[in-house]
PDB file of C-alpha atoms and ligand atoms in Angstrom:
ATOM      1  CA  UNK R1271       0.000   0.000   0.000  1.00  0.00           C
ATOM      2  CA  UNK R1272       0.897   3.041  -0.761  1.00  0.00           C
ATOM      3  CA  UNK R1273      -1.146   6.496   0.025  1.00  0.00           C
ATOM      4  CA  UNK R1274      -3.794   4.698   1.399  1.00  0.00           C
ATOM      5  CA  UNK R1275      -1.396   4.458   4.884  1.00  0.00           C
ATOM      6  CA  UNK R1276      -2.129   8.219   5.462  1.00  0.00           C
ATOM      7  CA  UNK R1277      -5.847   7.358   6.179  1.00  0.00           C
ATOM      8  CA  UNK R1278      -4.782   6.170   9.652  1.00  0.00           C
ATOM      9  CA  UNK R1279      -3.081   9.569  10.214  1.00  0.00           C
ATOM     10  CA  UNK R1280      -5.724  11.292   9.179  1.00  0.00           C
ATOM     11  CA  UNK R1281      -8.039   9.884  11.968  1.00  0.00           C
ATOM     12  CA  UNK R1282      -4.433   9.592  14.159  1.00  0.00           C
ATOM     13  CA  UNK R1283      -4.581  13.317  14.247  1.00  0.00           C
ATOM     14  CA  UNK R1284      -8.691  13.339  14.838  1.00  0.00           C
ATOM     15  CA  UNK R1285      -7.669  11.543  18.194  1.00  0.00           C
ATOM     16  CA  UNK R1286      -4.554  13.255  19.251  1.00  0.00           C
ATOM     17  CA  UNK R1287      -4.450  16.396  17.997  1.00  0.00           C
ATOM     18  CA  UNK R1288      -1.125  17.459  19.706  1.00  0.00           C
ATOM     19  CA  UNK R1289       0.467  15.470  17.433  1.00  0.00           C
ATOM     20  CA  UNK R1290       1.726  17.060  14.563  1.00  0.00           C
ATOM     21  CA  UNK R1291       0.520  16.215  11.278  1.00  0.00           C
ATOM     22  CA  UNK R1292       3.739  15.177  10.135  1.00  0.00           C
ATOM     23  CA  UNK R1293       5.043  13.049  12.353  1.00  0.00           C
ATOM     24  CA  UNK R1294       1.877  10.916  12.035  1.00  0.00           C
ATOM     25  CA  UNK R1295       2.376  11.359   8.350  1.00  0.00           C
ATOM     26  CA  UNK R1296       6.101   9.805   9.208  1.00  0.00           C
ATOM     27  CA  UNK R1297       4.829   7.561  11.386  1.00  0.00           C
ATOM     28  CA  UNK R1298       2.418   5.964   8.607  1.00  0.00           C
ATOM     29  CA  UNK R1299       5.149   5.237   6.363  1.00  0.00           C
ATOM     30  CA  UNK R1300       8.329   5.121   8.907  1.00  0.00           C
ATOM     31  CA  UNK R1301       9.352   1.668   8.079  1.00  0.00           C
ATOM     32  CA  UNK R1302       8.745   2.667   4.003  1.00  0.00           C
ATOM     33  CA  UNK R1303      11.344   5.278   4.337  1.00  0.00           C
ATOM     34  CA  UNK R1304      13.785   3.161   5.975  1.00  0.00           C
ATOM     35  CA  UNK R1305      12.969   0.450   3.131  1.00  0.00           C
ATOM     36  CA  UNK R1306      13.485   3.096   0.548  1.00  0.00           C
ATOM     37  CA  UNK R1307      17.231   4.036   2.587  1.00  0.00           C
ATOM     38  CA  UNK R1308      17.888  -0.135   2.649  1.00  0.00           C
ATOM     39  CA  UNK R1309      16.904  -1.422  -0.424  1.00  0.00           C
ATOM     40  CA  UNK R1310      19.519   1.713  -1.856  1.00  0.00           C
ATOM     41  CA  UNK R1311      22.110   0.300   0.454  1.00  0.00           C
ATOM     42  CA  UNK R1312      21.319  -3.501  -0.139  1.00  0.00           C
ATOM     43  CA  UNK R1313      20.432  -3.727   3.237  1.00  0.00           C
ATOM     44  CA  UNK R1314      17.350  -5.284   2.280  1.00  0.00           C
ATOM     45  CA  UNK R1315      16.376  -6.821  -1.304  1.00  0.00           C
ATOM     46  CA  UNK R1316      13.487  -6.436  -3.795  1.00  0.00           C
ATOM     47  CA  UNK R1317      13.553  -7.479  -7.645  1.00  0.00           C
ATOM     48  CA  UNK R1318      11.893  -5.466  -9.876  1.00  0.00           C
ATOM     49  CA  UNK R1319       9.808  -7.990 -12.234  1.00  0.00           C
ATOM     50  CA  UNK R1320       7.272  -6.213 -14.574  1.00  0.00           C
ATOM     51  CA  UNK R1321       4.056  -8.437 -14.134  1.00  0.00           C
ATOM     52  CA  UNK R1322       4.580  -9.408 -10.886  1.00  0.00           C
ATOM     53  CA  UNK R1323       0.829  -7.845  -9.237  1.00  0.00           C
ATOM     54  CA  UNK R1324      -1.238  -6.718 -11.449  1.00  0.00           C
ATOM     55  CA  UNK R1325      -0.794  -3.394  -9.527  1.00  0.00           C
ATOM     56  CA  UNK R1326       3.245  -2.988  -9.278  1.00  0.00           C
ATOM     57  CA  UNK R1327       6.138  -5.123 -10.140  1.00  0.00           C
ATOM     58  CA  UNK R1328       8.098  -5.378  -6.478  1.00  0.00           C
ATOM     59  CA  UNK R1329       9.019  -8.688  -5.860  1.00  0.00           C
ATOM     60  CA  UNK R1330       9.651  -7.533  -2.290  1.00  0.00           C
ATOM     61  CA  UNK R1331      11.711 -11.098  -1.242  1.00  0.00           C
ATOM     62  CA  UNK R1332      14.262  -9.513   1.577  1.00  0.00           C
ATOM     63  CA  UNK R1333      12.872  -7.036   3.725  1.00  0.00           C
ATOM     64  CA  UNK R1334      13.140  -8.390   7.839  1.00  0.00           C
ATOM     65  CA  UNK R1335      14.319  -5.235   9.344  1.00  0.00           C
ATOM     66  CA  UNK R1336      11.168  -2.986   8.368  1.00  0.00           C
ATOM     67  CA  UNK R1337       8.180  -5.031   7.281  1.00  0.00           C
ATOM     68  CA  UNK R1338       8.750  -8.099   9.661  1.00  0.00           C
ATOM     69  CA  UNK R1339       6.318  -8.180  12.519  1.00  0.00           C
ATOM     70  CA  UNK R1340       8.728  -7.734  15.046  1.00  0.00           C
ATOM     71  CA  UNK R1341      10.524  -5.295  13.030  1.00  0.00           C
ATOM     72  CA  UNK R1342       7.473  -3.194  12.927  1.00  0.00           C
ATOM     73  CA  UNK R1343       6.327  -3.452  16.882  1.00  0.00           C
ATOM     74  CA  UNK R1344      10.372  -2.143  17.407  1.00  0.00           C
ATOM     75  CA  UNK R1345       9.840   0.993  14.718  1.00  0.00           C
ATOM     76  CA  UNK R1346       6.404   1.551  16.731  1.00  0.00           C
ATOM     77  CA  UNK R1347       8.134   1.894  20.263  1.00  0.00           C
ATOM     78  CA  UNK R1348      11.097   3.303  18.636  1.00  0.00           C
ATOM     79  CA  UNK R1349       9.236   6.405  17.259  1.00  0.00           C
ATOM     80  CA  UNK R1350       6.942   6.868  19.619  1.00  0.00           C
ATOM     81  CA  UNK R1351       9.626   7.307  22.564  1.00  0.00           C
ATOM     82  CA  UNK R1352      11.897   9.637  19.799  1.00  0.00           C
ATOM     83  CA  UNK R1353       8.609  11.665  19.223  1.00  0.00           C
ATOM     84  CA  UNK R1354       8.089  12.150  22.905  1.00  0.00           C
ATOM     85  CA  UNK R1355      11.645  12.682  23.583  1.00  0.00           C
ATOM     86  CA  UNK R1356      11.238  15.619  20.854  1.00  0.00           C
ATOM     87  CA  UNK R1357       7.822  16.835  21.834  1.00  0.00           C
ATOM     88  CA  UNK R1358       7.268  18.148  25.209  1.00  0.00           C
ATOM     89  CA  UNK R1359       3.380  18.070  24.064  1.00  0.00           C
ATOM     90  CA  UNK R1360       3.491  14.604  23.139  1.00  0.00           C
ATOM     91  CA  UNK R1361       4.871  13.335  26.261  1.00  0.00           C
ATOM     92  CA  UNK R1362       1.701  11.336  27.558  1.00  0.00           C
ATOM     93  CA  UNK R1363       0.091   8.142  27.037  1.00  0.00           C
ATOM     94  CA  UNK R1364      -2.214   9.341  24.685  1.00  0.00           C
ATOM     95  CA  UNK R1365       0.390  10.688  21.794  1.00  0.00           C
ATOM     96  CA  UNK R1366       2.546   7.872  22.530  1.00  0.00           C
ATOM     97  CA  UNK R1367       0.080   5.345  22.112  1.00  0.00           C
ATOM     98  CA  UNK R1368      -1.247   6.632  18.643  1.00  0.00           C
ATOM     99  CA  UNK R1369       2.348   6.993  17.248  1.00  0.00           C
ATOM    100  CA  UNK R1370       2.738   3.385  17.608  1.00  0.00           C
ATOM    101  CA  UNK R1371      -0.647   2.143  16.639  1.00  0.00           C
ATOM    102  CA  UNK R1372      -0.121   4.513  13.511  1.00  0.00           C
ATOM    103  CA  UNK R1373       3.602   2.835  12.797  1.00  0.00           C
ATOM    104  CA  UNK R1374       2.008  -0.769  13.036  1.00  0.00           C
ATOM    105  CA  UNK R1375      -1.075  -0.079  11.476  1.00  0.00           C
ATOM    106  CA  UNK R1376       1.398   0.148   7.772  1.00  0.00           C
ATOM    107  CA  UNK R1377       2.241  -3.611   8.261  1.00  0.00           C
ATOM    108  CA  UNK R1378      -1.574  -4.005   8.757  1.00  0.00           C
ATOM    109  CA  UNK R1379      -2.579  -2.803   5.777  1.00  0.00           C
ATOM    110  CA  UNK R1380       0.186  -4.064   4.027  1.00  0.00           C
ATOM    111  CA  UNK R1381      -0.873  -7.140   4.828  1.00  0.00           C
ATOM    112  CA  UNK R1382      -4.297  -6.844   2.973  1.00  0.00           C
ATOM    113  CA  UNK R1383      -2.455  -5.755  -0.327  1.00  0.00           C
ATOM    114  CA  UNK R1384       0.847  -7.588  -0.507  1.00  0.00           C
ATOM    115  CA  UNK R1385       1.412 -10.784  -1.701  1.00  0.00           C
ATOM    116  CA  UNK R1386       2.699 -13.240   0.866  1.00  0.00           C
ATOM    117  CA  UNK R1387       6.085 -11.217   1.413  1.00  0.00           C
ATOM    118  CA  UNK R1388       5.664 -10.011   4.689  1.00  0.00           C
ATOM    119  CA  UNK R1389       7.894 -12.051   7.403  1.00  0.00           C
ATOM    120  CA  UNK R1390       6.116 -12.880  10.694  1.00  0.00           C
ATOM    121  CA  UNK R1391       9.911 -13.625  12.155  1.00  0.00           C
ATOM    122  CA  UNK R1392      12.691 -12.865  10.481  1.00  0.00           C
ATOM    123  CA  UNK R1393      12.473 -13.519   6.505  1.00  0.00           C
ATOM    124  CA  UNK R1394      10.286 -16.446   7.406  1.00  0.00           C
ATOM    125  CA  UNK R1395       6.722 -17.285   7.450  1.00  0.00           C
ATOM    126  CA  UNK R1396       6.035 -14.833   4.711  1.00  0.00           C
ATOM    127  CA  UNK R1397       2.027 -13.379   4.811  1.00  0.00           C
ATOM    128  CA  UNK R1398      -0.391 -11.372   2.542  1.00  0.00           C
ATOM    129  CA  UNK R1399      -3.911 -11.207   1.154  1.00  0.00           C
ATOM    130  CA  UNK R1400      -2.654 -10.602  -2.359  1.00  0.00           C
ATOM    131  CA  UNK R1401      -5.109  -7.729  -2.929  1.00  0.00           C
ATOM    132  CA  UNK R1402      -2.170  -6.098  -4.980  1.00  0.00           C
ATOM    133  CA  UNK R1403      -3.376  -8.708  -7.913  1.00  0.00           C
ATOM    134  CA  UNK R1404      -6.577  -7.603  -7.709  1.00  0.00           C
ATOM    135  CA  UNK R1405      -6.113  -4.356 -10.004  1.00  0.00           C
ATOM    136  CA  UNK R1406      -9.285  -2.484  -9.504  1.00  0.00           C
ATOM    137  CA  UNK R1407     -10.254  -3.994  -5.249  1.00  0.00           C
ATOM    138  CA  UNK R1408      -6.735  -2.920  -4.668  1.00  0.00           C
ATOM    139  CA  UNK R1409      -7.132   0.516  -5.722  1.00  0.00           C
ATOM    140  CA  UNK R1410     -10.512   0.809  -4.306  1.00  0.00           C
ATOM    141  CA  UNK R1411      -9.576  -0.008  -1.230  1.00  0.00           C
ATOM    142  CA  UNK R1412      -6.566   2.572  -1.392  1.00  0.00           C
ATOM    143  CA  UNK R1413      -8.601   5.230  -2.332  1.00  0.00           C
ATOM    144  CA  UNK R1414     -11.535   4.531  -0.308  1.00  0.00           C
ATOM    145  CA  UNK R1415      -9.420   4.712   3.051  1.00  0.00           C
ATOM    146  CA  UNK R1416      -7.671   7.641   2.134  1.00  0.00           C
ATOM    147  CA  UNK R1417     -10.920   9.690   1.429  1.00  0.00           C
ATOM    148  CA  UNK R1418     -12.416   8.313   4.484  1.00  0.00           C
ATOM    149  CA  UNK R1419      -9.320   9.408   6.689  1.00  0.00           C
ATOM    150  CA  UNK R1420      -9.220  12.897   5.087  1.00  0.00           C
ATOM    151  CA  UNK R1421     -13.197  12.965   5.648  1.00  0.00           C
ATOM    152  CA  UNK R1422     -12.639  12.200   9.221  1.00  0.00           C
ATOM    153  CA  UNK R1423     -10.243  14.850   9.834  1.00  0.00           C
ATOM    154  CA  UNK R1424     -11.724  17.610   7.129  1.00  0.00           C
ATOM    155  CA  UNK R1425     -15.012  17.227   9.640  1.00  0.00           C
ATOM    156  CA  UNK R1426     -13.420  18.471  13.076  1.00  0.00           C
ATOM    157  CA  UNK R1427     -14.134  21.782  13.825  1.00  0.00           C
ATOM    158  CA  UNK R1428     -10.790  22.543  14.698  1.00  0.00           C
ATOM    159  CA  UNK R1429      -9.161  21.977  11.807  1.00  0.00           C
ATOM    160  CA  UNK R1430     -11.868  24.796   9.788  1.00  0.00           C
ATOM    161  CA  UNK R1431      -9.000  26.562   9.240  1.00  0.00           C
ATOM    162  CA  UNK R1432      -6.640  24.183   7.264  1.00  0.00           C
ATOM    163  CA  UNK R1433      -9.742  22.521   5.260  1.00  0.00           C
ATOM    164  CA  UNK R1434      -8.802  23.664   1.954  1.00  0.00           C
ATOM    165  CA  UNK R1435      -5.058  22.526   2.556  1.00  0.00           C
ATOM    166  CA  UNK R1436      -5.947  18.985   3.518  1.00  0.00           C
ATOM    167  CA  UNK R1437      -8.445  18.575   0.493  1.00  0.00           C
ATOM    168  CA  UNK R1438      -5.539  19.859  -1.690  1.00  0.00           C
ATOM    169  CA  UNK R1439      -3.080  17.498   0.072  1.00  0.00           C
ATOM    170  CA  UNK R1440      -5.227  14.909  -0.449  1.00  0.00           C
ATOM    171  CA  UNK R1441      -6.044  15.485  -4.257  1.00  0.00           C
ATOM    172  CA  UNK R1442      -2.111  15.432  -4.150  1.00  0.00           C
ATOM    173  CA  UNK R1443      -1.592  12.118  -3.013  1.00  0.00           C
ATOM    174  CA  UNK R1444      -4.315  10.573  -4.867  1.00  0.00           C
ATOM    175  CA  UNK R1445      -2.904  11.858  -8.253  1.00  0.00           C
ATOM    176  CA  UNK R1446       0.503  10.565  -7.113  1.00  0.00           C
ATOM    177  CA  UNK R1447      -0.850   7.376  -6.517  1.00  0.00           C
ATOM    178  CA  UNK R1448      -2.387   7.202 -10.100  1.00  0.00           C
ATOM    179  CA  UNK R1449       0.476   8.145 -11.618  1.00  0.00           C
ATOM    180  CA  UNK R1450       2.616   5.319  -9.719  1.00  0.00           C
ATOM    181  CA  UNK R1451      -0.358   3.468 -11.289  1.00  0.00           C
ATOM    182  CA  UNK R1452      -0.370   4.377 -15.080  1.00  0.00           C
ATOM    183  CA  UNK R1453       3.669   5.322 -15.015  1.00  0.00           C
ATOM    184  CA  UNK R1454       6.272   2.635 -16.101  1.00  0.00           C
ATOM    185  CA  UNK R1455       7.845   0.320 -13.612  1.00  0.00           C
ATOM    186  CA  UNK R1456      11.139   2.163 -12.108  1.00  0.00           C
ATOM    187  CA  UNK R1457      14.228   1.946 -14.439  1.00  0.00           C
ATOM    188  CA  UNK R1458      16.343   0.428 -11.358  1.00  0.00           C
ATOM    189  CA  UNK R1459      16.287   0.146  -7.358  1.00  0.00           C
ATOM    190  CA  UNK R1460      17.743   3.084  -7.477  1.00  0.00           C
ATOM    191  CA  UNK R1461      15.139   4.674  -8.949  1.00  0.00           C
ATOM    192  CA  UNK R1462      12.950   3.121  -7.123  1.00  0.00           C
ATOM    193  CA  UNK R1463      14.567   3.968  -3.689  1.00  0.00           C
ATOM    194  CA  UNK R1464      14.953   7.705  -4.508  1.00  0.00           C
ATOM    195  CA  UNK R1465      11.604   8.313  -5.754  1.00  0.00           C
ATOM    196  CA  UNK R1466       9.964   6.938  -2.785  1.00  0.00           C
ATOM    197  CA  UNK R1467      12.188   8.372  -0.350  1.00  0.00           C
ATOM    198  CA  UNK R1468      11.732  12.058  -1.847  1.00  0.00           C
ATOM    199  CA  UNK R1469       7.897  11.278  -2.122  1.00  0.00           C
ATOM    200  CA  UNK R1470       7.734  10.203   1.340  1.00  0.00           C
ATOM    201  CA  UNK R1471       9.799  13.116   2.620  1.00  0.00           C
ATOM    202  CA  UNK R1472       7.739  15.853  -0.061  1.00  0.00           C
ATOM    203  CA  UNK R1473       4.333  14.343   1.599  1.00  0.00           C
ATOM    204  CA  UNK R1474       5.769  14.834   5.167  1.00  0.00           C
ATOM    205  CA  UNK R1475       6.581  18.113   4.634  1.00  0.00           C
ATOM    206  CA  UNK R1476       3.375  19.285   2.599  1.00  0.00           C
ATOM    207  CA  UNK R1477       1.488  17.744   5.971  1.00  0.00           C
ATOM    208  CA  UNK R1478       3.856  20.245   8.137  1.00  0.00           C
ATOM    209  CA  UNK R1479       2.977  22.821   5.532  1.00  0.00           C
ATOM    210  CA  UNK R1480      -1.131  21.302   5.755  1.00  0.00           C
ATOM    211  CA  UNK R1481      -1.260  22.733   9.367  1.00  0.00           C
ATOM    212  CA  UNK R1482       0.286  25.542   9.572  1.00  0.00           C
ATOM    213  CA  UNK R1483      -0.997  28.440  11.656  1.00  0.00           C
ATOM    214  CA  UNK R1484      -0.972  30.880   9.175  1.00  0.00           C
TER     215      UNK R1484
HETATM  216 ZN1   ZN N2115       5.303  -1.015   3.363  1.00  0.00          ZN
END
């Protein structure tokens, strides 16, 4: 999955709304950047095989140290005790809690569109629904969730003020994600590492922009 992870920081922020934006937005996809930052460093593996869903062509066979199941509980503590170390205003259960449901809830929904790549324990034991080869349920699904999230969030009263910036954010990611869609498969890893890692950083930072007070 792709976009459809900011859904859960959409309603994330609903919840705990000193929580920045963009730290939930990093949060949803923390253990996608580090994939992007291992799979350029060989840490981890994937093969790039045109065909391989019908929706993209990762054959994602090497990936323990972010989209393992104990991999992801670790980024979920991890993040959510470096976001209250950094955040005076996130230092209570509350914000701490959501940080780490919103880190594990990627290898959740992962889980519904992946094939079986996903290791419950090391790179073993590999699970997925295989939505990903079901074209059109796939990117229902992806687009569903994210509208629903950015419904969620667009209907708080206190975020009046930055409703026109989240509908634009989220017209943003949706047209990202269709052009992911209709675009060719990436030329290399590299490619493929860079341009998620800059898209993952851009979205972060457009959130940040999303809620600004002015
Ligand atoms: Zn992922």
């Amino acid at each position: 999955m792709f976009v459809g992870h900011y859904s859960v920081s959409f309603v994330a922020k609903r919840i705990a709304p000193e929580v920045p934006l963009w730290i939930l937005f990093v949060a949803a996809q923390i253990v996608d950047i580090f994939w992007a930052i291992f799979i350029a460093t060989g840490i981890e593996q994937v093969r790039i095989v045109p065909g391989f869903t019908a929706s993209n062509p990762l054959d994602l066979h090497f990936m323990p140290f972010t989209h393992s199941l104990p991999a992801s509980l670790l980024w979920a503590i991890g993040l959510a005790a470096i976001t209250a170390a950094l955040l005076p205003s996130c230092r209570n259960r509350r914000a701490m809690l959501v940080v780490a449901v919103v880190v594990m809830s990627h290898w959740l929904l992962d889980l519904l569109v992946h094939v079986p790549d996903l290791p419950l324990w090391g790179n073993e034991h590999k699970v997925g629904f295989g939505l990903w080869n079901h074209f059109a349920v796939a990117l229902l699904l992806e687009t569903a969730l994210l509208l629903a999230g950015a419904f969620w969030l667009c209907a708080d009263s206190n975020q009046a003020k930055h409703r026109k910036r989240l509908i634009i954010l989220t017209a943003v990611l949706l047209l990202v994600h269709a052009g992911n869609l209709i675009g060719p498969p990436p030329q290399s890893v590299t490619h493929l590492a860079i341009s998620a890692f800059a898209a993952y950083v851009i979205f972060g930072l457009w959130a940040w922009f999303a809620q600004r007070s002015n």
